[in-house]
Amino acid sequence: MSRRRAPCWRQQAAPRRAAPSGCFRSWYLGRTTRGLLSSLHRVCLSPVHRTLPGVPLKTNGLCCCCLSVPSLDASIARVMWTLVGRGWGCARTLARWATGAALGPAPTFGAAPESWPTCRVYSSAEFKEKLDMSRFPVENIRNFSIVAHVDHGKSTLADRLLELTGTIDKTENNKQVLDKLQVERERGITVKAQTASLFYNCEGKQYLLNLIDTPGHVDFSYEVSRSLSACQGVLLVVDANEGIQAQTVANFFLAFEAQLSVIPVINKIDLKNADPERVENQIEKVFDIPSDECIKISAKLGTNVESVLQAVIERIPPPKVHRKNPLRALVFDSTFDQYRGVIANVALFDGVVSKGDKIVSAHTQKTYEVNEVGVLNPNEQPTHKLYAGQVGYLIAGMKNVIEAQIGDTLYLHKQPVEPLPGFKSAKPMVFAGMYPVDQSEYNNLKSAIEKLTLNDSSVTVHRDSSLALGAGWRLGFLGLLHMEVFNQRLEQEYNASVILTTPTVPYKAVLSSSKLIKARRAVQKNMIFIDQNRVMLKYLFPLNEIVVDFYDSLKSLSSGYASFDYEDAGYQTAELVKMDILLNGNTVEELVTVVHKDKAHSIGKAICERLKDSLPRQLFEIAIQAAIGSKIIARETVKAYRKNVLAKCYGGDITRKMKLLKRQAEGKKKLRKIGNVEVPKDAFIKVLKTRSSK
C-alpha cells in the first residue's frame, strides 16, 4: 500500500516542548514557516505587559501553539502575520488584544475554535499606516537642539523627553537611546547628532517637536553647527555642580550667531554638591540671560523635566516657512544603507515633498525620484508627505556616496529655486596617514572610507602613498578624539583593519626656492573671573602644542574640572626645523617631521630609542640617527649578530685570534655597505603610534 506524502505546508507539527520562562516558543510548521518561527525565537521582548497562555490557532491546514508569550506586542504579531500570510487569520486578533483593544477576554488554551473572536483577512499594509503630517500646522511645530559640554546630562535629558512624549516606553533600560553607534555606547559620549520627532499634546493642541541631540566634545563641534541650521532654538544644558565650561561658551555663541532662542537648563540638581544658584549667577554674568529664565531639573530622576517641554513651546518660535512656495530642502546629514542607498536627513524651508516626486540636487544637477519620505521617531517612520517647517528623512535612490553632499539643496524638477546657504566647510586641525594592513584590501577600505565620510563630512580625504606602507590616504580630523572615533567606526562598522600614523599638524615653510609647502609655547590674551571659584583663560597656542595630549594632561592636572576649547588663529612665524631620521645614512621619509628648534634633541633621541627597540637585529650593525640638515643630534646603534670565530682556537698564538677577528670585522663592514635595512611594518607601526614624552 503506497503512502501518500502530505504537502509541506500541511506537515504535522513537531512534538510539543516546554518553553523556558521569558521566551517565545512555537511548533515548527514545515519548511515554509520554520524560518519565521526560528527568527521569532531571537526577538528581544520588552518587560512583561501581558501574558498570553498557549493558544492553538487552526487555520487553513496550519497549526501554531504559542506556549509562552510575555509582552506579545502588536509589532511581533505583525511580523508573524506578514510572514506567515493568509493562513494566519487570527494575527489581527492577537495584535489588538496585545495592544489593549477591547476584544473581551484573552483567548484561552484549549478553547474551541468557534469561541475565538472572528476577524476578516487583513494585509500587512494596515499595520504600516503612514503618518499624516498635514495635521501639524507651522505654528504647532518647534525645531530645537540640545547642546551641552560633554557629560553634562544632555543624552539623559533626551531620554526623558522621549519618555514624556510617549515616543518610547518608560523602562530602566532607557540609557542613551539616541546614541545608536557602538562607539558611542562603549565610550559613553555622543559623537553623532541624532534626530527624533516627538508628538506632544499641550492645552488641547497637538505639537510636533523635532529634537536634535548633539555631541558635547569640542572635536565634534561641526556636528553641532550643522544641526543648528535646522533649528529655531536650543536647550543649553549646564551641570549644576561643574557650572559653565569651555564648550558651553562655544555652543552659546554658535546659537547666538545663528540667532536662535536659548533656554538655559541647569541639570543634575539632585547631586550632593550641586549649587544651582551659583550656576544661575554664572549664566547671567557670562551670557546675559536673567536667572529667572533658567530651568532647574534632574534628568536622571525626571524632576521638573515637564517644564522643559512647556518652555520649548512657549519660548522657541515656530519656523518661518511657506508651504505654498516650491520645494526647498536642506540636506543637513546623511547615512548610507547597503540596500537603499543614501538616506538624507532634510529640513524643509519651503514647499512639500512626497513619494514619487522628481527632485533635483542643486550641487550635482542630477534628477532623482523620491522612493520614501518620513520622520525619525526615533526610528524611521514613513509618512505620506513632508511639509515646510518639518524635519525628516528622504530616500531617492542615490547609490553613489559622491552624489549626497551635506549642505546641498533639493528642489522639484522644473521648479528651480535659489539654493540655501549651506554650511561653512570644516577646517581640519589634525592630519594622519591611513593605510590598509594588506594592500589587497585597498579597494574595500576605499569604499568604507567613502561611506563613512558621507556620515561624517568634517573628515577630509586625500590620496597618499608610502614606500614602507604602500598606497593610502591623508585624512584630516577636527581633533585627536575625532580621529580615534573614526578609526574605531571603520573597524566596527566595516570590519576594516588599518594602519594609522602619528597625528601631525600643517606648517608653512619658506624655502630658498620659490616653492611654498605646508610644512609650542603660548601667549596669554585674556583672563576673566566668572565667579570666586572659576576663571576663563584665553591663550594663543601653537597647534602642535595642544593637538596630541594637551586635553588629557589638562584633565589629569585639574582632576577633570578644567575644560578646553580651541579654534584656528592663522599662521605665525616660529623657529621650526626639519628633522630627518637616518638608517645607516639613508633617510626614512615616513619618519621625517617638523619640530621646534628647542625640542629637536629630546624628540629625536626618543624616536631613535624607540627604533632601536623595534628594529630586528641584522648580520651587520645598524646606525639610527636623528639629523637636522647635516648635523647629527641623536644616535642609537643596533648591534650586529656575531659569530664566535674564536671557538675553534684552543690556546695558541694571539696573532691567530687577531687575524680571525680582523677578517670578521672586514666582512661585516663590507656587508654594511651593500646591505639594506628594511623597516618591518610591525616596527614601523610601533614607532608611529608611540607618543613622545613631553
XYZ file of C-alpha atoms in Angstrom:
694
model
C 0.000 0.000 0.000
C 1.580 3.223 -1.155
C 1.907 6.092 1.251
C 0.719 9.487 0.192
C 3.079 12.279 1.061
C 1.441 15.339 2.530
C 2.298 18.774 1.099
C 4.981 20.627 3.028
C 2.560 23.312 4.120
C 0.410 20.691 5.827
C 3.141 18.786 7.617
C 2.399 17.725 11.141
C 3.826 19.829 13.922
C 6.851 18.706 15.861
C 6.301 17.333 19.382
C 5.500 19.984 21.890
C 8.403 21.138 24.032
C 8.330 23.111 27.221
C 9.328 26.757 26.830
C 11.739 28.448 29.219
C 10.447 31.492 31.015
C 10.658 34.760 29.095
C 10.959 33.180 25.649
C 8.677 32.927 22.636
C 8.375 29.240 21.635
C 6.320 27.641 18.916
C 5.793 24.446 16.957
C 7.574 24.003 13.670
C 5.137 24.281 10.806
C 7.191 22.865 7.989
C 9.806 24.325 5.679
C 7.751 27.395 4.765
C 7.296 28.777 8.277
C 10.296 27.334 10.077
C 12.455 30.350 9.246
C 9.824 32.702 10.643
C 9.441 30.889 13.931
C 13.147 30.376 14.498
C 13.659 34.091 13.899
C 10.945 34.918 16.394
C 12.841 32.923 18.998
C 15.500 35.608 18.830
C 13.171 38.585 19.189
C 14.153 40.698 22.179
C 10.974 41.172 24.190
C 10.320 44.219 26.352
C 9.304 43.802 30.023
C 6.078 41.903 30.575
C 2.933 43.858 29.793
C 0.585 40.897 29.275
C 0.880 37.141 29.480
C -0.873 35.060 26.867
C -1.301 31.351 27.678
C -0.929 28.719 25.000
C -3.389 29.269 22.154
C -3.693 26.795 19.252
C -4.529 28.661 16.057
C -6.012 26.262 13.449
C -6.250 27.959 10.082
C -6.039 26.586 6.556
C -4.245 23.373 7.487
C -1.623 25.081 9.698
C -1.408 24.720 13.453
C 0.548 27.015 15.748
C 0.779 26.902 19.530
C 2.068 29.875 21.494
C 3.331 28.240 24.689
C 4.529 31.370 26.480
C 4.322 34.928 25.182
C 5.442 37.582 27.701
C 4.786 41.026 26.253
C 3.415 39.873 22.915
C 3.033 43.328 21.429
C 1.443 44.296 18.165
C 4.757 44.577 16.342
C 5.551 40.858 16.868
C 2.025 39.902 15.832
C 2.511 41.992 12.703
C 5.713 40.178 11.834
C 4.007 36.830 12.405
C 1.072 37.849 10.202
C 3.167 39.369 7.457
C 5.473 36.364 7.003
C 3.024 33.512 7.540
C 0.472 35.042 5.176
C -3.206 34.476 4.657
C -3.207 31.239 6.631
C -2.942 33.109 9.932
C -6.286 34.775 10.208
C -6.104 35.420 13.921
C -2.967 37.536 13.930
C -5.104 40.654 13.850
C -6.964 39.425 16.924
C -3.706 38.791 18.796
C -2.358 42.182 17.806
C -5.446 44.016 19.011
C -5.549 42.009 22.232
C -1.838 42.606 22.927
C -2.215 46.368 22.487
C -5.164 46.599 24.820
C -8.007 46.867 22.339
C -11.471 45.999 23.620
C -11.994 42.438 22.423
C -13.223 40.855 25.618
C -11.162 38.238 27.458
C -7.973 36.837 26.009
C -8.166 33.534 24.127
C -7.520 30.560 26.359
C -5.583 27.382 25.691
C -7.759 24.522 24.573
C -10.773 26.641 23.701
C -12.894 25.552 20.792
C -12.246 27.344 17.520
C -15.841 28.555 17.458
C -15.261 30.526 20.662
C -12.432 32.621 19.212
C -13.172 36.187 18.060
C -13.849 36.215 14.357
C -11.981 38.553 12.027
C -11.521 39.015 8.339
C -8.229 38.570 6.475
C -6.007 41.647 6.775
C -2.942 42.706 4.823
C 0.312 43.860 6.390
C -0.225 47.317 4.923
C -2.749 48.051 7.658
C -0.034 47.760 10.257
C 2.270 50.168 8.433
C -0.092 53.100 8.342
C 1.783 56.212 7.288
C 1.564 59.328 9.409
C -0.405 62.280 8.086
C 1.927 65.212 8.717
C -0.540 67.741 7.322
C -2.302 67.841 10.694
C 0.630 69.796 12.132
C 0.354 73.435 11.014
C 3.507 75.540 11.053
C 2.503 77.336 14.271
C 2.440 73.952 16.064
C 5.990 72.969 15.081
C 9.112 73.516 17.206
C 12.594 72.585 15.993
C 15.301 72.603 18.671
C 18.651 71.086 19.631
C 20.133 70.064 22.962
C 23.685 71.406 23.352
C 25.997 70.966 26.327
C 29.534 70.329 27.458
C 30.488 66.656 27.491
C 28.982 64.649 30.388
C 26.522 67.355 31.478
C 23.488 65.074 31.045
C 22.337 66.034 27.566
C 21.572 62.478 26.357
C 19.824 61.655 29.642
C 17.570 64.673 29.152
C 16.799 63.477 25.615
C 15.781 60.078 27.037
C 13.345 61.711 29.494
C 11.806 63.859 26.751
C 11.244 60.752 24.612
C 9.516 59.083 27.562
C 7.325 62.058 28.455
C 6.019 62.376 24.912
C 5.293 58.648 24.669
C 7.855 58.135 21.915
C 9.430 55.250 23.856
C 8.196 53.153 26.761
C 9.411 54.160 30.192
C 11.836 51.468 31.358
C 15.021 51.297 33.388
C 16.970 50.356 30.261
C 16.475 53.727 28.554
C 20.038 54.986 28.516
C 21.476 56.848 25.527
C 18.508 55.867 23.365
C 19.526 58.245 20.571
C 23.182 57.139 20.692
C 22.922 54.380 18.100
C 26.589 53.797 17.314
C 28.555 51.100 19.097
C 31.413 53.516 19.727
C 29.014 55.922 21.472
C 27.782 53.285 23.900
C 31.290 51.989 24.598
C 32.730 55.431 25.308
C 29.579 56.885 26.893
C 29.659 60.012 24.716
C 27.689 61.328 21.744
C 29.715 61.624 18.549
C 26.896 61.844 16.005
C 23.892 64.183 16.047
C 20.600 62.260 16.041
C 17.085 63.443 15.234
C 13.759 62.437 16.804
C 10.255 63.754 16.094
C 8.123 63.987 19.249
C 4.334 64.358 19.343
C 3.181 66.305 22.407
C -0.280 67.409 23.488
C -0.381 70.730 25.341
C -3.576 72.575 26.273
C -5.610 70.654 23.728
C -3.192 71.256 20.840
C -1.037 68.590 19.225
C 2.545 69.820 18.731
C 5.345 68.397 16.599
C 8.672 68.797 18.411
C 11.726 67.984 16.280
C 14.604 67.252 18.653
C 18.273 67.003 17.608
C 20.668 65.553 20.195
C 24.199 66.868 19.515
C 27.722 65.864 20.649
C 29.355 67.658 23.564
C 33.081 67.212 22.883
C 34.993 70.019 21.200
C 36.170 67.683 18.427
C 32.574 67.336 17.170
C 31.562 70.994 17.217
C 30.978 70.801 13.444
C 28.115 68.373 14.119
C 26.591 70.988 16.424
C 26.865 73.832 13.905
C 25.211 71.705 11.190
C 22.377 70.677 13.487
C 21.585 74.264 14.447
C 20.811 75.073 10.801
C 17.601 73.030 11.106
C 16.524 74.618 14.407
C 14.956 77.788 15.793
C 16.096 77.281 19.378
C 18.415 75.350 21.702
C 18.360 73.888 25.190
C 21.693 74.935 26.742
C 22.311 72.290 29.420
C 24.716 73.167 32.256
C 25.822 70.868 35.082
C 24.630 72.148 38.492
C 27.941 71.057 40.021
C 30.578 71.853 37.379
C 28.927 75.015 36.048
C 29.867 76.724 32.798
C 32.624 75.023 30.798
C 34.536 75.991 27.648
C 32.289 74.024 25.317
C 29.233 75.612 26.983
C 30.523 79.027 25.937
C 31.331 77.809 22.421
C 27.847 76.305 21.991
C 26.178 79.500 23.214
C 27.995 81.631 20.655
C 27.131 79.169 17.877
C 23.453 79.590 18.787
C 23.887 83.356 19.168
C 25.436 83.680 15.705
C 22.560 81.637 14.232
C 20.080 83.962 16.011
C 18.389 81.100 17.863
C 16.380 81.259 21.079
C 18.399 79.917 24.022
C 16.759 78.188 27.003
C 19.283 77.563 29.827
C 18.689 74.270 31.650
C 20.542 73.537 34.902
C 20.801 69.768 35.169
C 21.836 67.327 37.922
C 20.301 69.330 40.800
C 19.991 66.016 42.668
C 23.761 65.756 43.180
C 25.138 66.217 46.667
C 27.463 69.066 45.667
C 25.010 70.737 43.277
C 24.835 74.541 43.535
C 22.214 75.714 41.003
C 22.158 79.276 42.406
C 25.866 79.679 41.683
C 25.355 78.372 38.133
C 22.427 80.777 37.661
C 24.732 83.680 38.515
C 27.359 82.371 36.069
C 24.803 82.166 33.263
C 23.564 85.678 33.965
C 27.094 87.112 34.084
C 28.560 85.317 31.063
C 25.540 85.040 28.743
C 23.440 87.971 29.993
C 20.411 85.690 30.461
C 18.234 86.530 33.504
C 18.497 83.904 36.227
C 14.705 83.532 36.423
C 14.731 82.105 32.872
C 16.850 79.115 33.945
C 15.047 75.781 34.373
C 16.361 73.548 37.176
C 15.949 69.843 36.554
C 17.277 66.389 37.299
C 17.136 64.425 34.063
C 18.204 61.256 35.857
C 15.234 61.352 38.265
C 12.877 63.138 35.871
C 12.444 66.092 38.246
C 10.800 69.128 36.583
C 11.542 67.820 33.070
C 7.939 68.506 32.028
C 8.628 72.237 32.359
C 11.305 71.917 29.660
C 8.678 70.865 27.126
C 6.471 73.755 28.220
C 9.375 76.185 27.741
C 10.123 74.785 24.266
C 6.545 75.510 23.173
C 6.372 78.950 24.796
C 9.868 80.352 24.191
C 11.016 78.843 20.878
C 9.292 80.356 17.826
C 7.832 78.225 15.004
C 9.857 78.058 11.765
C 9.387 80.853 9.228
C 8.474 78.911 6.105
C 5.991 78.949 3.221
C 4.272 75.739 2.228
C 2.777 77.204 -0.955
C 6.203 78.020 -2.395
C 8.215 75.488 -4.471
C 10.163 72.883 -2.545
C 13.452 73.913 -0.872
C 15.001 71.255 1.358
C 18.389 71.416 3.100
C 20.407 68.200 3.496
C 21.991 68.609 6.939
C 23.067 64.995 7.479
C 23.054 61.640 5.712
C 23.820 57.956 6.139
C 24.416 55.114 3.695
C 22.318 51.953 3.564
C 23.667 48.988 1.626
C 20.293 48.242 0.042
C 18.507 51.605 -0.145
C 21.448 53.885 -0.849
C 21.770 57.327 0.701
C 19.299 58.263 3.449
C 19.318 62.063 3.627
C 18.185 63.979 6.712
C 16.429 67.087 5.434
C 14.879 70.248 6.828
C 12.136 71.714 4.625
C 12.220 75.504 4.332
C 9.553 75.754 1.616
C 7.027 73.559 -0.178
C 6.037 69.892 0.144
C 7.687 66.619 -0.883
C 6.099 63.188 -1.255
C 6.843 59.757 -2.664
C 7.058 59.782 -6.462
C 8.177 63.408 -6.772
C 11.038 64.223 -9.136
C 13.689 66.191 -7.284
C 16.957 67.798 -8.378
C 20.203 68.258 -6.469
C 21.480 71.837 -6.685
C 25.042 70.543 -6.241
C 25.162 67.843 -8.929
C 22.136 68.892 -11.038
C 21.085 65.237 -11.148
C 17.411 64.259 -11.051
C 16.037 61.581 -8.724
C 12.664 60.046 -7.940
C 11.676 60.061 -4.265
C 11.156 56.481 -3.039
C 10.274 57.242 0.579
C 9.845 60.157 2.972
C 9.281 60.055 6.693
C 10.258 61.178 10.173
C 12.524 59.653 12.814
C 10.523 58.623 15.860
C 13.367 57.834 16.759
C 13.427 55.020 14.171
C 12.305 55.568 10.592
C 8.540 56.119 10.303
C 7.268 56.586 6.705
C 4.803 59.401 6.049
C 2.619 60.412 3.114
C 4.368 63.767 2.757
C 6.767 66.142 4.451
C 5.784 69.794 4.727
C 7.762 73.009 5.100
C 8.912 73.517 8.691
C 9.298 69.803 9.340
C 12.472 67.731 9.748
C 12.672 64.172 8.427
C 14.437 61.790 6.077
C 14.283 61.234 2.325
C 15.350 58.276 0.163
C 15.714 58.985 -3.539
C 17.880 56.226 -4.971
C 21.248 57.928 -4.576
C 23.567 54.924 -4.856
C 26.854 56.816 -5.039
C 28.156 58.489 -1.906
C 29.558 61.341 -4.008
C 26.019 62.323 -5.030
C 24.966 63.165 -1.461
C 26.602 66.355 -0.232
C 25.996 67.799 3.223
C 24.599 71.307 2.787
C 23.033 70.535 -0.617
C 19.638 71.989 -1.597
C 16.949 69.754 -3.108
C 14.118 71.153 -5.232
C 11.367 69.849 -7.518
C 12.120 69.079 -11.151
C 11.407 72.056 -13.442
C 10.868 74.283 -10.399
C 14.368 75.678 -9.696
C 14.915 77.765 -6.576
C 17.717 79.805 -5.024
C 19.989 77.331 -3.168
C 20.209 77.647 0.603
C 23.495 78.975 2.059
C 24.664 75.519 3.145
C 27.467 75.109 5.672
C 30.875 76.578 6.261
C 33.487 73.957 5.444
C 35.102 72.299 8.429
C 38.800 73.093 8.848
C 40.847 70.047 9.890
C 43.218 70.506 12.816
C 44.896 67.087 12.884
C 46.240 65.041 9.979
C 47.193 61.374 9.901
C 48.044 58.810 7.263
C 45.769 55.775 6.895
C 46.859 52.621 5.059
C 45.403 49.123 4.713
C 47.299 46.431 6.610
C 47.170 44.357 3.419
C 47.325 46.222 0.097
C 44.856 43.722 -1.381
C 42.211 45.346 0.851
C 42.790 48.798 -0.657
C 39.532 48.951 -2.650
C 37.434 47.659 0.253
C 38.958 50.236 2.581
C 38.422 52.963 -0.003
C 34.712 52.106 -0.209
C 34.437 52.050 3.599
C 36.094 55.476 3.944
C 33.795 56.962 1.292
C 30.673 55.665 3.038
C 31.841 56.785 6.462
C 32.806 60.271 5.293
C 29.269 60.586 3.909
C 28.092 60.279 7.515
C 30.945 62.460 8.815
C 31.586 65.216 6.284
C 34.095 67.027 8.527
C 36.804 64.499 7.539
C 38.966 65.486 4.562
C 40.492 62.768 2.385
C 43.489 62.979 0.020
C 45.281 60.099 -1.661
C 48.795 59.374 -0.411
C 51.479 56.717 -0.774
C 54.410 55.487 1.260
C 57.400 53.339 0.371
C 57.019 51.467 3.640
C 53.212 51.231 3.888
C 52.046 51.374 0.282
C 49.028 53.236 -1.107
C 46.762 55.013 1.352
C 45.200 58.350 2.257
C 45.994 61.501 4.164
C 42.992 62.242 6.395
C 42.201 65.480 8.197
C 40.272 65.487 11.500
C 38.934 68.106 13.910
C 40.880 66.641 16.810
C 42.546 63.569 18.276
C 39.315 62.065 19.681
C 37.661 62.595 16.307
C 40.484 60.617 14.697
C 40.206 57.771 17.233
C 36.426 57.533 16.840
C 36.685 57.499 13.035
C 39.215 54.675 13.183
C 37.059 52.747 15.667
C 33.958 53.141 13.474
C 35.887 51.791 10.481
C 36.773 48.682 12.460
C 33.322 48.142 13.987
C 31.009 49.098 11.128
C 33.074 47.971 8.134
C 35.422 45.364 9.645
C 38.420 47.244 8.283
C 41.958 46.816 9.623
C 44.088 49.899 9.096
C 47.466 51.391 9.959
C 47.076 54.894 11.360
C 50.215 57.019 11.562
C 51.114 59.548 14.244
C 48.880 62.667 14.056
C 50.517 65.850 12.808
C 49.507 69.443 12.121
C 50.152 71.553 8.987
C 53.035 74.036 8.751
C 54.043 76.642 6.218
C 57.734 76.987 5.484
C 59.511 79.497 3.238
C 62.244 77.736 1.256
C 65.176 79.131 -0.634
C 63.330 78.271 -3.858
C 60.038 79.788 -4.949
C 58.134 76.657 -3.884
C 55.824 77.092 -0.879
C 54.933 73.980 1.067
C 52.786 73.203 4.102
C 55.266 72.136 6.480
C 54.970 75.159 21.257
C 54.670 77.920 23.561
C 51.678 80.136 24.423
C 50.807 83.815 24.799
C 48.116 84.854 27.255
C 45.436 87.040 25.666
C 42.741 87.405 28.295
C 41.656 86.287 31.760
C 38.069 86.603 33.047
C 36.887 85.613 36.536
C 33.440 84.043 36.127
C 32.987 83.827 39.902
C 35.106 83.302 43.018
C 35.931 79.716 42.086
C 36.178 79.800 38.300
C 38.343 81.640 35.790
C 38.370 81.633 31.978
C 41.805 81.980 30.330
C 42.379 82.798 26.685
C 45.760 81.870 25.182
C 47.350 81.871 21.751
C 48.848 78.388 21.336
C 50.839 76.776 18.551
C 48.566 73.997 17.327
C 51.270 71.379 17.742
C 51.334 72.088 21.491
C 47.707 71.140 22.088
C 46.699 68.662 19.435
C 48.129 65.418 20.829
C 47.820 65.194 24.610
C 47.127 68.680 25.945
C 43.451 67.928 26.643
C 44.267 64.720 28.545
C 47.014 66.446 30.547
C 44.694 69.331 31.420
C 42.006 66.958 32.678
C 44.558 64.989 34.676
C 46.136 68.032 36.355
C 42.751 69.549 37.241
C 41.170 66.244 38.351
C 38.697 66.584 35.493
C 37.363 70.035 36.423
C 39.101 72.149 33.773
C 37.697 72.274 30.246
C 39.143 73.333 26.928
C 38.043 74.636 23.532
C 40.050 75.975 20.603
C 39.711 77.461 17.124
C 42.049 78.301 14.264
C 44.018 81.548 14.691
C 46.086 81.518 11.493
C 49.842 81.106 10.950
C 52.742 82.801 12.766
C 56.497 82.622 12.356
C 58.402 80.251 14.651
C 61.841 78.643 14.939
C 60.969 75.342 13.317
C 63.385 72.818 11.841
C 63.009 69.751 9.684
C 64.309 66.635 11.433
C 65.336 63.581 9.404
C 65.661 60.024 10.701
C 68.519 58.056 9.086
C 69.174 54.324 8.986
C 72.799 53.680 8.019
C 72.841 57.075 6.371
C 69.605 56.626 4.368
C 66.651 58.909 5.154
C 63.355 57.252 6.203
C 60.821 59.579 4.571
C 57.883 58.334 6.655
C 59.598 59.491 9.869
C 60.597 62.981 8.711
C 58.927 65.576 10.940
C 58.888 69.304 11.711
C 59.737 70.221 15.306
C 60.557 73.309 17.301
C 64.283 74.008 17.488
C 64.337 73.877 21.309
C 62.764 70.405 21.420
C 64.513 68.808 18.462
C 67.137 66.965 20.554
C 64.685 65.372 23.017
C 62.219 64.328 20.306
C 64.986 62.961 18.059
C 66.514 60.954 20.900
C 63.123 59.475 21.826
C 62.455 58.354 18.238
C 65.905 56.796 17.925
C 65.431 54.871 21.174
C 62.061 53.509 20.059
C 63.503 52.477 16.698
C 66.353 50.679 18.440
C 63.827 48.636 20.443
C 61.684 47.948 17.383
C 64.133 47.058 14.597
C 65.241 43.411 14.332
C 68.978 42.766 14.545
C 70.902 42.045 11.339
C 74.217 40.457 10.448
C 75.601 43.979 10.271
C 75.450 46.978 12.576
C 72.584 49.494 12.094
C 73.170 53.159 12.908
C 69.986 55.065 13.792
C 70.444 58.841 13.633
C 68.320 61.967 14.007
C 69.666 64.829 11.917
C 68.898 68.480 11.267
C 70.471 69.201 7.922
C 73.967 67.758 8.108
C 74.132 67.913 11.920
C 73.519 64.675 13.830
C 71.653 65.444 17.077
C 70.955 61.909 18.362
C 72.185 58.382 17.670
C 71.458 54.817 18.702
C 73.063 51.604 17.416
C 71.569 48.167 16.830
C 74.391 45.707 17.365
C 75.012 43.030 14.739
C 74.696 39.322 15.260
C 78.217 37.994 15.918
C 79.569 34.518 15.311
C 82.171 33.336 17.774
C 85.066 32.842 15.357
C 87.422 32.067 18.241
C 85.529 28.937 19.273
C 87.920 26.672 17.340
C 91.026 28.289 18.854
C 92.252 26.393 21.891
C 95.269 28.314 23.051
C 97.971 29.147 20.539
C 99.462 32.459 19.425
C 97.379 35.655 19.915
C 98.122 36.727 16.345
C 95.951 33.852 15.083
C 92.972 35.160 17.077
C 93.524 38.738 15.985
C 93.644 37.645 12.367
C 90.271 35.905 12.641
C 88.655 38.887 14.380
C 90.037 41.297 11.777
C 88.700 39.176 8.933
C 85.263 39.093 10.595
C 85.233 42.896 11.027
C 86.132 43.426 7.381
C 83.300 41.136 6.282
C 80.738 42.979 8.369
C 81.996 46.322 7.093
C 81.533 45.131 3.514
C 78.084 43.703 4.323
C 77.023 47.003 5.855
C 77.842 48.802 2.596
C 75.746 46.511 0.427
C 73.041 45.549 2.946
C 69.686 47.392 3.017
C 67.724 47.986 6.188
C 64.041 47.205 5.726
C 61.723 48.517 8.406
C 59.077 45.850 9.157
C 55.516 47.108 9.314
C 55.144 45.990 12.927
C 58.182 48.024 13.940
C 57.030 50.968 11.860
C 53.573 50.980 13.454
C 55.052 50.762 16.946
C 57.265 53.796 16.359
C 54.482 55.854 14.791
C 51.849 55.095 17.396
C 54.020 55.663 20.455
C 53.769 59.245 21.662
C 56.885 61.075 22.623
C 57.165 62.108 26.251
C 56.909 65.813 26.788
